[in-house]
Amino acid sequence: MSPEKYHKAIDLYSEAIEMCVDCASYYLNRAAAGMMIGRYTEALQDSKKAVQLDGSSSKAHLREAKCHMALGSVEQATKSLDKLKEIDSTNSQYIAEQRNLRMLEMHQMAAEKAFAKGDFRKVTYDLSRALEIAPACTKFKVLKADGILMKEALNSDALFVRGLSLYYQDNIEKAQQHFQQVLRLNPDNSKARVAFKKCKVMKQKKDQGNDAFKKGRYQEACDLYTEALEIDEHNVLTNAKLYCNRANVRSKLGKLEDAISDCSSAIKLDGKYQKAYMRRAKCYMDTEQYEDAVRDYQKIFQMDKTRENRKLLQNAELELKKSKRKDYYKILSVSKEAPDDEIKKAYRKHALLHHPDRHSNKSPEEKKAEEVKFKEVGEAYSVLSDREKRRRYDSGQDLEDMQGGMDPNDIFQSFFGGPSGMHFNFGGGPGRGGYDPFGGSGFSFQFG
């Protein structure tokens, strides 16, 4: 199957996961598709999720072990295979993967011993064999490049390979030095000249962007990061950082949805980029997309189980819970920090705006809608005007035991005067007494 079809399969499984987040088989299938196109880091996360959802699945543990092995994580692969053996000791693939794991360990140890002895020919041989089992292991690739470099001394081709390795590890400055050395040895090396120019321009744009950001010139910084992102789409680690930097700038500019998009691009390039998850989660909180924020903070806590990250997750979960109930601050159109006098002023305004008598000539549906709004305004005021109730509401406690108390009409009466059952005439014409809260609208209503 072509790579495009595997990408399509990943997209379809992702859609299925959105509809059913607790289905282990969807994560396993997406992991399998990812492995086929070399996306072992993402496949590992999916396999771990499948194990979390269904710990008895031998397929999930096997796939997790294969991903760890492909990434060169011998210790973690061993743990996954041990768990597989506990669950299904007769699994035919267990023996084959155990054999691969032993071969990987053997070649890794042999390469390390050879490196210590200065036998760089054997280093490159053993690491080549190790990379057949662990094709996504950056450590093995770098060690192999080091071995080639040491074996060939000042061979320009070896220096060029080492420079590329550093370049794609986001070590731009070191890579630039290697390409410069290649050009000293071989001035006609066109590939080294192109690579050197890329390093120089990328470092320049990134540094200028960082400087503009520090000086508060956010739009300039955003433009510079954008220019840097256009230099080399294949340098995924550097681009992940550039996307994250641009996200930070865009959040400062108030472009939160664009910032979220940049963080998502960074995470797509580097699935372990915790700073990008953190920045996106903050943007989700600021835009009140609490379910997405909770998912990101869960991911962050899985990567780094600190007390601070646990607190961030708990706060997001609290805001999610609070978002699923009536927002009394929004009903009164005030901020969460509004003082008592502002709450009273807002109540007066909204109570007059939605009082049923003000809408007596409207259709039954419209009158019903205004009655509901009038009642909600009263509910909001009864909670936010009471210091203890407001404290409990702000802390996320349930509302069931807060919603009793004053009738909306009683609250209205306390603001605009008149004993219970008194008839108010709001005609506003000459010779008519009483207070008209609607400003001479010509309406009347009966309390009680």
CSV table of C-alpha atoms in Angstrom, one decimal, residues 9-335:
chain,number,residue,atom,x,y,z
A,9,ALA,CA,-6.0,5.5,7.1
A,10,ILE,CA,-4.5,7.5,9.9
A,11,ASP,CA,-6.9,10.4,9.2
A,12,LEU,CA,-9.9,8.0,9.2
A,13,TYR,CA,-8.9,6.3,12.4
A,14,SER,CA,-8.4,9.7,14.0
A,15,GLU,CA,-12.0,10.6,13.1
A,16,ALA,CA,-13.2,7.3,14.5
A,17,ILE,CA,-11.3,8.1,17.8
A,18,GLU,CA,-13.0,11.5,18.1
A,19,MET,CA,-16.3,9.7,18.0
A,20,CYS,CA,-15.3,6.9,20.4
A,21,VAL,CA,-12.3,7.9,22.5
A,22,ASP,CA,-12.3,4.7,24.5
A,23,CYS,CA,-12.0,2.1,21.7
A,24,ALA,CA,-8.6,0.4,22.0
A,25,SER,CA,-8.7,-1.2,18.5
A,26,TYR,CA,-8.9,2.3,16.8
A,27,TYR,CA,-5.7,3.3,18.6
A,28,LEU,CA,-4.0,0.0,17.6
A,29,ASN,CA,-5.0,0.3,14.0
A,30,ARG,CA,-3.8,3.9,13.8
A,31,ALA,CA,-0.5,2.7,15.4
A,32,ALA,CA,-0.1,0.0,12.8
A,33,ALA,CA,-0.6,2.6,10.0
A,34,GLY,CA,1.9,4.9,11.6
A,35,MET,CA,4.5,2.2,11.9
A,36,MET,CA,4.2,1.5,8.2
A,37,ILE,CA,5.3,5.0,7.3
A,38,GLY,CA,8.0,5.3,10.0
A,39,ARG,CA,6.0,7.4,12.5
A,40,TYR,CA,7.1,5.3,15.5
A,41,THR,CA,6.8,8.0,18.1
A,42,GLU,CA,3.1,8.6,17.4
A,43,ALA,CA,2.5,4.9,17.0
A,44,LEU,CA,4.1,4.3,20.4
A,45,GLN,CA,1.7,6.8,22.0
A,46,ASP,CA,-1.3,5.1,20.4
A,47,SER,CA,-0.1,1.7,21.5
A,48,LYS,CA,0.3,2.9,25.1
A,49,LYS,CA,-3.2,4.3,25.0
A,50,ALA,CA,-4.5,0.9,23.7
A,51,VAL,CA,-2.7,-0.8,26.6
A,52,GLN,CA,-4.2,1.7,29.0
A,53,LEU,CA,-7.7,1.0,27.7
A,54,ASP,CA,-7.3,-2.8,27.4
A,55,GLY,CA,-4.4,-4.2,29.5
A,56,SER,CA,-5.2,-7.8,28.5
A,57,SER,CA,-4.6,-7.1,24.8
A,58,SER,CA,-1.6,-9.1,23.6
A,59,LYS,CA,-1.6,-7.2,20.3
A,60,ALA,CA,-1.4,-3.9,22.2
A,61,HIS,CA,1.7,-5.0,24.2
A,62,LEU,CA,3.3,-6.4,21.1
A,63,ARG,CA,2.9,-3.3,19.1
A,64,GLU,CA,4.2,-1.2,22.1
A,65,ALA,CA,7.3,-3.4,22.2
A,66,LYS,CA,7.9,-3.1,18.5
A,67,CYS,CA,7.7,0.7,18.7
A,68,HIS,CA,10.1,0.9,21.6
A,69,MET,CA,12.5,-1.4,19.7
A,70,ALA,CA,12.2,0.7,16.5
A,71,LEU,CA,13.1,3.8,18.6
A,72,GLY,CA,16.1,2.0,20.2
A,73,SER,CA,14.6,1.8,23.7
A,74,VAL,CA,15.8,-1.7,24.7
A,75,GLU,CA,14.8,-1.4,28.4
A,76,GLN,CA,11.2,-0.3,27.6
A,77,ALA,CA,10.9,-3.0,24.8
A,78,THR,CA,11.9,-5.6,27.4
A,79,LYS,CA,9.2,-4.5,29.8
A,80,SER,CA,6.5,-4.6,27.1
A,81,LEU,CA,7.6,-8.1,26.0
A,82,ASP,CA,7.7,-9.4,29.6
A,83,LYS,CA,4.1,-8.1,30.0
A,84,LEU,CA,3.1,-9.9,26.7
A,85,LYS,CA,4.6,-13.1,28.0
A,86,GLU,CA,2.5,-12.8,31.2
A,87,ILE,CA,-0.6,-12.4,29.2
A,88,ASP,CA,0.0,-14.8,26.4
A,89,SER,CA,3.1,-17.1,26.9
A,90,THR,CA,2.3,-19.0,23.7
A,91,ASN,CA,2.2,-16.0,21.4
A,92,SER,CA,4.2,-16.9,18.3
A,93,GLN,CA,5.4,-13.3,17.6
A,94,TYR,CA,6.8,-13.1,21.1
A,95,ILE,CA,9.7,-15.4,20.3
A,96,ALA,CA,10.6,-13.6,17.1
A,97,GLU,CA,10.5,-10.1,18.8
A,98,GLN,CA,12.5,-11.5,21.7
A,99,ARG,CA,15.2,-12.7,19.2
A,100,ASN,CA,15.2,-9.2,17.6
A,101,LEU,CA,15.6,-7.6,20.9
A,102,ARG,CA,18.6,-9.8,21.8
A,103,MET,CA,20.2,-9.0,18.5
A,104,LEU,CA,19.7,-5.3,19.1
A,105,GLU,CA,21.3,-5.5,22.5
A,106,MET,CA,24.2,-7.5,21.1
A,107,HIS,CA,25.0,-5.0,18.3
A,108,GLN,CA,24.6,-2.0,20.6
A,109,MET,CA,27.0,-3.4,23.2
A,110,ALA,CA,29.4,-4.5,20.5
A,111,ALA,CA,29.4,-1.0,18.9
A,112,GLU,CA,30.0,0.7,22.3
A,113,LYS,CA,33.0,-1.6,23.0
A,114,ALA,CA,34.4,-1.1,19.6
A,115,PHE,CA,34.1,2.7,19.9
A,116,ALA,CA,36.0,2.6,23.2
A,117,LYS,CA,38.8,0.5,21.5
A,118,GLY,CA,38.9,2.9,18.5
A,119,ASP,CA,37.7,0.2,16.1
A,120,PHE,CA,35.5,2.5,14.1
A,121,ARG,CA,35.0,0.1,11.2
A,122,LYS,CA,33.3,-2.3,13.6
A,123,VAL,CA,31.3,0.6,15.1
A,124,THR,CA,29.8,1.4,11.8
A,125,TYR,CA,29.1,-2.3,11.0
A,126,ASP,CA,27.3,-3.0,14.3
A,127,LEU,CA,25.3,0.2,14.2
A,128,SER,CA,24.2,-0.5,10.7
A,129,ARG,CA,22.9,-3.9,11.9
A,130,ALA,CA,21.3,-2.2,14.9
A,131,LEU,CA,19.5,0.3,12.7
A,132,GLU,CA,17.9,-2.5,10.7
A,133,ILE,CA,16.0,-3.4,13.9
A,134,ALA,CA,15.8,0.2,15.3
A,135,PRO,CA,15.4,2.4,12.2
A,136,ALA,CA,14.1,5.4,14.1
A,137,CYS,CA,16.8,5.5,16.8
A,138,THR,CA,18.5,8.9,16.5
A,139,LYS,CA,21.2,7.9,19.0
A,140,PHE,CA,22.4,5.0,16.7
A,141,LYS,CA,22.4,7.3,13.7
A,142,VAL,CA,24.5,9.9,15.4
A,143,LEU,CA,27.0,7.3,16.8
A,144,LYS,CA,27.3,5.8,13.3
A,145,ALA,CA,28.0,9.2,11.9
A,146,ASP,CA,30.6,9.7,14.6
A,147,GLY,CA,32.2,6.4,13.8
A,148,ILE,CA,32.4,7.2,10.1
A,149,LEU,CA,33.9,10.6,10.9
A,150,MET,CA,36.5,9.2,13.2
A,151,LYS,CA,37.3,6.4,10.7
A,152,GLU,CA,37.7,8.8,7.8
A,153,ALA,CA,39.4,11.6,9.9
A,154,LEU,CA,39.0,14.7,7.8
A,155,ASN,CA,37.2,13.1,4.9
A,156,SER,CA,34.9,15.8,3.6
A,157,ASP,CA,32.0,13.3,2.9
A,158,ALA,CA,32.1,12.1,6.5
A,159,LEU,CA,32.1,15.7,7.8
A,160,PHE,CA,29.1,16.4,5.5
A,161,VAL,CA,27.2,13.4,6.9
A,162,ARG,CA,27.9,14.5,10.4
A,163,GLY,CA,26.8,18.0,9.6
A,164,LEU,CA,23.5,16.8,8.2
A,165,SER,CA,23.0,14.7,11.3
A,166,LEU,CA,23.5,17.7,13.6
A,167,TYR,CA,21.3,19.9,11.3
A,168,TYR,CA,18.3,17.5,11.6
A,169,GLN,CA,18.8,17.3,15.4
A,170,ASP,CA,18.2,21.1,15.5
A,171,ASN,CA,21.9,21.7,16.3
A,172,ILE,CA,22.1,24.4,13.6
A,173,GLU,CA,25.3,26.2,14.9
A,174,LYS,CA,27.4,23.0,15.1
A,175,ALA,CA,26.0,21.8,11.7
A,176,GLN,CA,27.1,25.2,10.2
A,177,GLN,CA,30.6,24.7,11.5
A,178,HIS,CA,30.8,21.2,9.9
A,179,PHE,CA,29.6,22.5,6.5
A,180,GLN,CA,32.1,25.3,6.7
A,181,GLN,CA,34.9,22.8,7.3
A,182,VAL,CA,33.7,20.7,4.4
A,183,LEU,CA,34.0,23.8,2.1
A,184,ARG,CA,37.5,24.5,3.4
A,185,LEU,CA,38.5,20.9,2.4
A,186,ASN,CA,36.5,20.9,-0.8
A,187,PRO,CA,35.3,24.4,-2.0
A,188,ASP,CA,33.5,22.8,-5.0
A,189,ASN,CA,31.1,20.8,-2.8
A,190,SER,CA,27.8,22.2,-3.9
A,191,LYS,CA,25.7,20.3,-1.4
A,192,ALA,CA,27.7,21.6,1.5
A,193,ARG,CA,27.4,25.1,0.1
A,194,VAL,CA,23.6,24.8,0.0
A,195,ALA,CA,23.4,23.3,3.5
A,196,PHE,CA,25.7,26.0,4.9
A,197,LYS,CA,23.5,28.7,3.4
A,198,LYS,CA,20.4,27.1,4.9
A,199,CYS,CA,22.0,27.0,8.3
A,200,LYS,CA,23.2,30.6,8.1
A,201,VAL,CA,19.8,32.0,7.0
A,202,MET,CA,17.8,29.8,9.4
A,203,LYS,CA,19.9,30.8,12.4
A,204,GLN,CA,19.8,34.4,11.4
A,205,LYS,CA,16.0,34.5,11.0
A,206,LYS,CA,15.4,32.6,14.3
A,207,ASP,CA,17.8,34.8,16.3
A,208,GLN,CA,16.2,38.0,14.8
A,209,GLY,CA,12.7,36.7,15.7
A,210,ASN,CA,13.8,35.9,19.3
A,211,ASP,CA,15.3,39.4,19.6
A,212,ALA,CA,12.1,41.1,18.2
A,213,PHE,CA,10.0,39.1,20.6
A,214,LYS,CA,12.1,40.1,23.6
A,215,LYS,CA,11.7,43.7,22.6
A,216,GLY,CA,7.9,43.4,22.3
A,217,ARG,CA,7.9,43.8,18.5
A,218,TYR,CA,5.5,40.8,18.2
A,219,GLN,CA,4.3,41.3,14.6
A,220,GLU,CA,7.9,41.6,13.4
A,221,ALA,CA,8.8,38.4,15.3
A,222,CYS,CA,5.9,36.6,13.8
A,223,ASP,CA,7.0,37.6,10.3
A,224,LEU,CA,10.6,36.4,10.9
A,225,TYR,CA,9.5,33.1,12.3
A,226,THR,CA,7.3,32.6,9.3
A,227,GLU,CA,10.2,33.3,7.0
A,228,ALA,CA,12.4,30.8,8.9
A,229,LEU,CA,9.6,28.2,8.5
A,230,GLU,CA,9.8,28.5,4.7
A,231,ILE,CA,13.5,27.6,4.5
A,232,ASP,CA,13.4,23.8,4.9
A,233,GLU,CA,10.2,21.8,5.5
A,234,HIS,CA,12.2,18.6,6.2
A,235,ASN,CA,13.9,19.9,9.3
A,236,VAL,CA,11.1,18.8,11.6
A,237,LEU,CA,12.7,19.5,15.0
A,238,THR,CA,13.8,23.0,14.2
A,239,ASN,CA,10.4,23.7,12.5
A,240,ALA,CA,8.6,22.4,15.6
A,241,LYS,CA,10.3,25.0,17.7
A,242,LEU,CA,9.7,27.7,15.2
A,243,TYR,CA,5.9,26.9,15.1
A,244,CYS,CA,5.9,26.9,18.9
A,245,ASN,CA,7.7,30.3,19.0
A,246,ARG,CA,5.3,31.7,16.5
A,247,ALA,CA,2.4,30.4,18.6
A,248,ASN,CA,3.7,32.3,21.5
A,249,VAL,CA,3.9,35.5,19.5
A,250,ARG,CA,0.4,35.0,18.0
A,251,SER,CA,-1.0,34.5,21.5
A,252,LYS,CA,0.6,37.9,22.5
A,253,LEU,CA,-1.1,39.4,19.5
A,254,GLY,CA,-4.5,38.0,20.6
A,255,LYS,CA,-4.7,35.5,17.7
A,256,LEU,CA,-5.4,32.6,19.9
A,257,GLU,CA,-6.9,30.3,17.2
A,258,ASP,CA,-3.8,30.8,15.0
A,259,ALA,CA,-1.6,30.1,18.0
A,260,ILE,CA,-3.5,26.8,18.6
A,261,SER,CA,-3.0,25.9,15.0
A,262,ASP,CA,0.8,26.5,15.2
A,263,CYS,CA,1.0,24.5,18.4
A,264,SER,CA,-0.8,21.6,16.6
A,265,SER,CA,1.7,21.9,13.8
A,266,ALA,CA,4.6,21.7,16.2
A,267,ILE,CA,3.1,18.6,17.9
A,268,LYS,CA,2.6,16.9,14.6
A,269,LEU,CA,6.3,17.3,13.9
A,270,ASP,CA,7.4,16.3,17.4
A,271,GLY,CA,4.9,14.3,19.4
A,272,LYS,CA,7.0,14.6,22.6
A,273,TYR,CA,7.2,18.4,22.5
A,274,GLN,CA,5.9,19.3,25.9
A,275,LYS,CA,6.2,23.0,25.6
A,276,ALA,CA,3.9,23.0,22.5
A,277,TYR,CA,1.3,21.0,24.4
A,278,MET,CA,1.6,23.4,27.3
A,279,ARG,CA,1.2,26.5,25.1
A,280,ARG,CA,-1.8,24.9,23.3
A,281,ALA,CA,-3.5,24.0,26.5
A,282,LYS,CA,-3.1,27.6,27.8
A,283,CYS,CA,-4.7,28.9,24.6
A,284,TYR,CA,-7.5,26.4,24.9
A,285,MET,CA,-8.1,27.7,28.5
A,286,ASP,CA,-8.1,31.3,27.3
A,287,THR,CA,-10.6,30.5,24.6
A,288,GLU,CA,-12.8,28.4,27.0
A,289,GLN,CA,-12.2,25.2,25.0
A,290,TYR,CA,-11.9,23.3,28.3
A,291,GLU,CA,-12.4,19.7,27.0
A,292,ASP,CA,-9.4,20.2,24.6
A,293,ALA,CA,-7.4,21.8,27.4
A,294,VAL,CA,-8.1,18.8,29.7
A,295,ARG,CA,-6.8,16.4,27.0
A,296,ASP,CA,-3.6,18.4,26.6
A,297,TYR,CA,-3.0,18.7,30.3
A,298,GLN,CA,-3.6,14.9,30.7
A,299,LYS,CA,-0.9,14.4,28.0
A,300,ILE,CA,1.5,16.8,29.7
A,301,PHE,CA,1.0,15.0,33.1
A,302,GLN,CA,1.6,11.6,31.4
A,303,MET,CA,4.9,13.0,30.1
A,304,ASP,CA,6.0,14.8,33.3
A,305,LYS,CA,4.1,13.8,36.5
A,306,THR,CA,5.0,16.9,38.6
A,307,ARG,CA,2.8,18.5,41.2
A,308,GLU,CA,2.6,21.7,39.1
A,309,ASN,CA,1.3,19.7,36.1
A,310,ARG,CA,-1.2,17.9,38.2
A,311,LYS,CA,-2.5,21.2,39.5
A,312,LEU,CA,-2.9,22.6,35.9
A,313,LEU,CA,-4.9,19.4,35.0
A,314,GLN,CA,-7.1,19.7,38.0
A,315,ASN,CA,-7.8,23.4,37.3
A,316,ALA,CA,-8.7,22.6,33.7
A,317,GLU,CA,-11.0,19.8,34.9
A,318,LEU,CA,-12.7,22.3,37.3
A,319,GLU,CA,-13.2,24.9,34.6
A,320,LEU,CA,-14.7,22.2,32.3
A,321,LYS,CA,-17.1,21.2,35.1
A,322,LYS,CA,-18.0,24.9,35.7
A,323,SER,CA,-18.5,25.4,31.9
A,324,LYS,CA,-21.3,22.8,31.8
A,325,ARG,CA,-23.6,24.9,34.1
A,326,LYS,CA,-25.2,28.3,33.8
A,327,ASP,CA,-22.6,31.1,33.6
A,328,TYR,CA,-24.1,33.7,35.9
A,329,TYR,CA,-21.4,36.2,35.0
A,330,LYS,CA,-22.3,36.0,31.3
A,331,ILE,CA,-26.0,36.3,32.1
A,332,LEU,CA,-25.3,39.6,33.8
A,333,SER,CA,-22.6,40.6,31.3
A,334,VAL,CA,-20.0,41.2,34.0
A,335,SER,CA,-16.4,39.9,34.6
